[in-house]
Amino acid sequence: ASVPTQVIVFKNGKSFKPYKPIDATGKPSEWVAGYFQKTEDMNYIVLSTEGETQQTYKTIFHEYVHLLLDNSFGKLNIPPWFHEGIAEYYDEFLIENDQNVTLGGLNHGHLLTLHRSKLIPLETFFATDYRSLNQKGSHSASIFYAQAWAFMHYLFHRNAGANSGQVNAFATEVLNNRDPKEAFERIFQMDYATMERELRAYVKQGSLPIRILELNNKLSFETSMTSSPVPSHLAKGTLGDLLMHSNQLDSAESHLKEALTGDPNSAAYNASLAMVRMKQKRVADAKPLLEKALLANSKNHLVYYRYATILMREAFTENNVVTTFTDSDAKKMRDALNKAIELEPSFSRSYAQLAFIGLVRNERLDESITHIQKA
């Protein structure tokens, strides 16, 4: 994993509700049982344990698959039909006696939804992005998730699984910005209309195939686990950072201010509140917060990168032009960016900013070329 992952577990739906994603109406999405929030510096898996134990495990498996996909594909924009289809398929994962695995278990809720609803035309289905998916009402979202599950189930199990490699081939084409329709017809040797007919017939069957595997060895687990109460400021700070990344800025600000009363010098809380300020277009207010995070020796490369970015912005005119950086600011920016690179060498924008400083000041040009090539 390129960044850490925090798992936040709420004891019931009521405590989870204020931290759910916001839908198109500005209210928490009622239909969300859990979600995966990917950010540049932290991943979050968020869920509630209210309800049946099996449903909780389904949510855990679902969000964990999202984590694996994001870590595998990096920052590529994985389309929802693939991301959610794979996650929906594997959230039915079943293991017995720590060795016997069943894949492709039925999702009865999805089957019922598909029996009662029309399929989404594949052209629309493949073109759906997360922005439009999050704006759908619960019924439309349910159809999308059900169809994503059925589509993956069909591809993995049709012809006794002989064609499952086509899923990877098609996903690779789409992730590499190939035209989905052309790639689909070439890889699956059928057009959308034919696939829609086959998918519709597939979900109308009385039963669907499953795959049973036996692991060579039983899984082993840690036999003990320790737990401890979470201090209030740590809980508020963690939840505030989650809300900031979800763009629920007012709630994030309230949480982070509470966290800072308990730990005023925290690098993490000051950095998160600084990001709230930047998203609120209050860049001047973000600067002292980032400076506090720097003094606290933050281990987050984005803190140093964003501090350099603010210093850079201060030198721009109202017409978005910069003619020079002062010696003092150039040193501060370079020091911050070099620290960002030390903490995260693969973050390309730090190198790009270093190159830009050299370009503006007309100095260290060979070094700047090396930086931009690295970026």
PDB file of N, CA, C and O in Angstrom, residues 247-273:
ATOM      1  N   ASN A 247     -15.342  15.986   1.915  1.00  0.00           N
ATOM      2  CA  ASN A 247     -15.812  17.341   1.569  1.00  0.00           C
ATOM      3  C   ASN A 247     -17.028  17.785   2.379  1.00  0.00           C
ATOM      4  O   ASN A 247     -17.809  18.614   1.922  1.00  0.00           O
ATOM      5  N   GLN A 248     -17.180  17.251   3.592  1.00  0.00           N
ATOM      6  CA  GLN A 248     -18.195  17.752   4.520  1.00  0.00           C
ATOM      7  C   GLN A 248     -17.495  18.743   5.451  1.00  0.00           C
ATOM      8  O   GLN A 248     -17.175  18.449   6.600  1.00  0.00           O
ATOM      9  N   LEU A 249     -17.237  19.930   4.915  1.00  0.00           N
ATOM     10  CA  LEU A 249     -16.260  20.836   5.505  1.00  0.00           C
ATOM     11  C   LEU A 249     -16.710  21.442   6.836  1.00  0.00           C
ATOM     12  O   LEU A 249     -15.895  21.594   7.758  1.00  0.00           O
ATOM     13  N   ASP A 250     -17.971  21.808   6.975  1.00  0.00           N
ATOM     14  CA  ASP A 250     -18.430  22.406   8.236  1.00  0.00           C
ATOM     15  C   ASP A 250     -18.291  21.419   9.387  1.00  0.00           C
ATOM     16  O   ASP A 250     -17.792  21.771  10.472  1.00  0.00           O
ATOM     17  N   SER A 251     -18.733  20.188   9.156  1.00  0.00           N
ATOM     18  CA  SER A 251     -18.619  19.163  10.204  1.00  0.00           C
ATOM     19  C   SER A 251     -17.162  18.835  10.479  1.00  0.00           C
ATOM     20  O   SER A 251     -16.759  18.631  11.633  1.00  0.00           O
ATOM     21  N   ALA A 252     -16.353  18.786   9.421  1.00  0.00           N
ATOM     22  CA  ALA A 252     -14.926  18.507   9.588  1.00  0.00           C
ATOM     23  C   ALA A 252     -14.272  19.580  10.453  1.00  0.00           C
ATOM     24  O   ALA A 252     -13.489  19.278  11.372  1.00  0.00           O
ATOM     25  N   GLU A 253     -14.590  20.844  10.169  1.00  0.00           N
ATOM     26  CA  GLU A 253     -14.011  21.958  10.942  1.00  0.00           C
ATOM     27  C   GLU A 253     -14.367  21.844  12.420  1.00  0.00           C
ATOM     28  O   GLU A 253     -13.515  21.996  13.301  1.00  0.00           O
ATOM     29  N   SER A 254     -15.640  21.552  12.702  1.00  0.00           N
ATOM     30  CA  SER A 254     -16.082  21.420  14.095  1.00  0.00           C
ATOM     31  C   SER A 254     -15.332  20.293  14.804  1.00  0.00           C
ATOM     32  O   SER A 254     -14.852  20.471  15.941  1.00  0.00           O
ATOM     33  N   HIS A 255     -15.218  19.141  14.157  1.00  0.00           N
ATOM     34  CA  HIS A 255     -14.511  18.000  14.752  1.00  0.00           C
ATOM     35  C   HIS A 255     -13.041  18.325  15.007  1.00  0.00           C
ATOM     36  O   HIS A 255     -12.489  18.016  16.068  1.00  0.00           O
ATOM     37  N   LEU A 256     -12.387  18.934  14.026  1.00  0.00           N
ATOM     38  CA  LEU A 256     -10.944  19.185  14.133  1.00  0.00           C
ATOM     39  C   LEU A 256     -10.631  20.249  15.177  1.00  0.00           C
ATOM     40  O   LEU A 256      -9.614  20.165  15.875  1.00  0.00           O
ATOM     41  N   LYS A 257     -11.505  21.238  15.326  1.00  0.00           N
ATOM     42  CA  LYS A 257     -11.307  22.244  16.375  1.00  0.00           C
ATOM     43  C   LYS A 257     -11.397  21.589  17.754  1.00  0.00           C
ATOM     44  O   LYS A 257     -10.622  21.918  18.670  1.00  0.00           O
ATOM     45  N   GLU A 258     -12.359  20.664  17.911  1.00  0.00           N
ATOM     46  CA  GLU A 258     -12.462  19.930  19.181  1.00  0.00           C
ATOM     47  C   GLU A 258     -11.200  19.106  19.426  1.00  0.00           C
ATOM     48  O   GLU A 258     -10.702  19.041  20.551  1.00  0.00           O
ATOM     49  N   ALA A 259     -10.701  18.461  18.377  1.00  0.00           N
ATOM     50  CA  ALA A 259      -9.493  17.648  18.522  1.00  0.00           C
ATOM     51  C   ALA A 259      -8.307  18.505  18.946  1.00  0.00           C
ATOM     52  O   ALA A 259      -7.484  18.097  19.778  1.00  0.00           O
ATOM     53  N   LEU A 260      -8.218  19.714  18.402  1.00  0.00           N
ATOM     54  CA  LEU A 260      -7.083  20.594  18.711  1.00  0.00           C
ATOM     55  C   LEU A 260      -7.150  21.165  20.123  1.00  0.00           C
ATOM     56  O   LEU A 260      -6.114  21.564  20.673  1.00  0.00           O
ATOM     57  N   THR A 261      -8.331  21.188  20.717  1.00  0.00           N
ATOM     58  CA  THR A 261      -8.387  21.604  22.125  1.00  0.00           C
ATOM     59  C   THR A 261      -7.715  20.555  23.010  1.00  0.00           C
ATOM     60  O   THR A 261      -7.159  20.882  24.059  1.00  0.00           O
ATOM     61  N   GLY A 262      -7.765  19.304  22.597  1.00  0.00           N
ATOM     62  CA  GLY A 262      -7.117  18.235  23.355  1.00  0.00           C
ATOM     63  C   GLY A 262      -5.649  18.067  23.026  1.00  0.00           C
ATOM     64  O   GLY A 262      -4.873  17.590  23.849  1.00  0.00           O
ATOM     65  N   ASP A 263      -5.251  18.457  21.817  1.00  0.00           N
ATOM     66  CA  ASP A 263      -3.858  18.307  21.386  1.00  0.00           C
ATOM     67  C   ASP A 263      -3.533  19.439  20.407  1.00  0.00           C
ATOM     68  O   ASP A 263      -3.515  19.245  19.196  1.00  0.00           O
ATOM     69  N   PRO A 264      -3.288  20.663  20.943  1.00  0.00           N
ATOM     70  CA  PRO A 264      -3.144  21.846  20.082  1.00  0.00           C
ATOM     71  C   PRO A 264      -1.993  21.769  19.090  1.00  0.00           C
ATOM     72  O   PRO A 264      -2.044  22.426  18.045  1.00  0.00           O
ATOM     73  N   ASN A 265      -0.969  20.994  19.402  1.00  0.00           N
ATOM     74  CA  ASN A 265       0.219  20.961  18.551  1.00  0.00           C
ATOM     75  C   ASN A 265       0.267  19.749  17.622  1.00  0.00           C
ATOM     76  O   ASN A 265       1.301  19.482  17.007  1.00  0.00           O
ATOM     77  N   SER A 266      -0.841  19.033  17.531  1.00  0.00           N
ATOM     78  CA  SER A 266      -0.860  17.836  16.688  1.00  0.00           C
ATOM     79  C   SER A 266      -0.593  18.176  15.224  1.00  0.00           C
ATOM     80  O   SER A 266      -1.264  19.032  14.629  1.00  0.00           O
ATOM     81  N   ALA A 267       0.394  17.504  14.645  1.00  0.00           N
ATOM     82  CA  ALA A 267       0.694  17.716  13.225  1.00  0.00           C
ATOM     83  C   ALA A 267      -0.491  17.291  12.363  1.00  0.00           C
ATOM     84  O   ALA A 267      -0.865  17.980  11.407  1.00  0.00           O
ATOM     85  N   ALA A 268      -1.108  16.157  12.716  1.00  0.00           N
ATOM     86  CA  ALA A 268      -2.195  15.610  11.893  1.00  0.00           C
ATOM     87  C   ALA A 268      -3.419  16.513  11.912  1.00  0.00           C
ATOM     88  O   ALA A 268      -4.010  16.808  10.868  1.00  0.00           O
ATOM     89  N   TYR A 269      -3.838  16.977  13.109  1.00  0.00           N
ATOM     90  CA  TYR A 269      -5.054  17.776  13.195  1.00  0.00           C
ATOM     91  C   TYR A 269      -4.864  19.150  12.553  1.00  0.00           C
ATOM     92  O   TYR A 269      -5.762  19.658  11.869  1.00  0.00           O
ATOM     93  N   ASN A 270      -3.695  19.771  12.777  1.00  0.00           N
ATOM     94  CA  ASN A 270      -3.423  21.064  12.150  1.00  0.00           C
ATOM     95  C   ASN A 270      -3.379  20.937  10.630  1.00  0.00           C
ATOM     96  O   ASN A 270      -3.889  21.796   9.909  1.00  0.00           O
ATOM     97  N   ALA A 271      -2.794  19.836  10.149  1.00  0.00           N
ATOM     98  CA  ALA A 271      -2.714  19.628   8.696  1.00  0.00           C
ATOM     99  C   ALA A 271      -4.104  19.412   8.103  1.00  0.00           C
ATOM    100  O   ALA A 271      -4.426  19.934   7.032  1.00  0.00           O
ATOM    101  N   SER A 272      -4.945  18.661   8.809  1.00  0.00           N
ATOM    102  CA  SER A 272      -6.302  18.406   8.306  1.00  0.00           C
ATOM    103  C   SER A 272      -7.127  19.690   8.291  1.00  0.00           C
ATOM    104  O   SER A 272      -7.854  19.962   7.330  1.00  0.00           O
ATOM    105  N   LEU A 273      -7.024  20.487   9.358  1.00  0.00           N
ATOM    106  CA  LEU A 273      -7.759  21.746   9.398  1.00  0.00           C
ATOM    107  C   LEU A 273      -7.234  22.703   8.325  1.00  0.00           C
ATOM    108  O   LEU A 273      -8.017  23.461   7.730  1.00  0.00           O
TER     109      LEU A 273
END
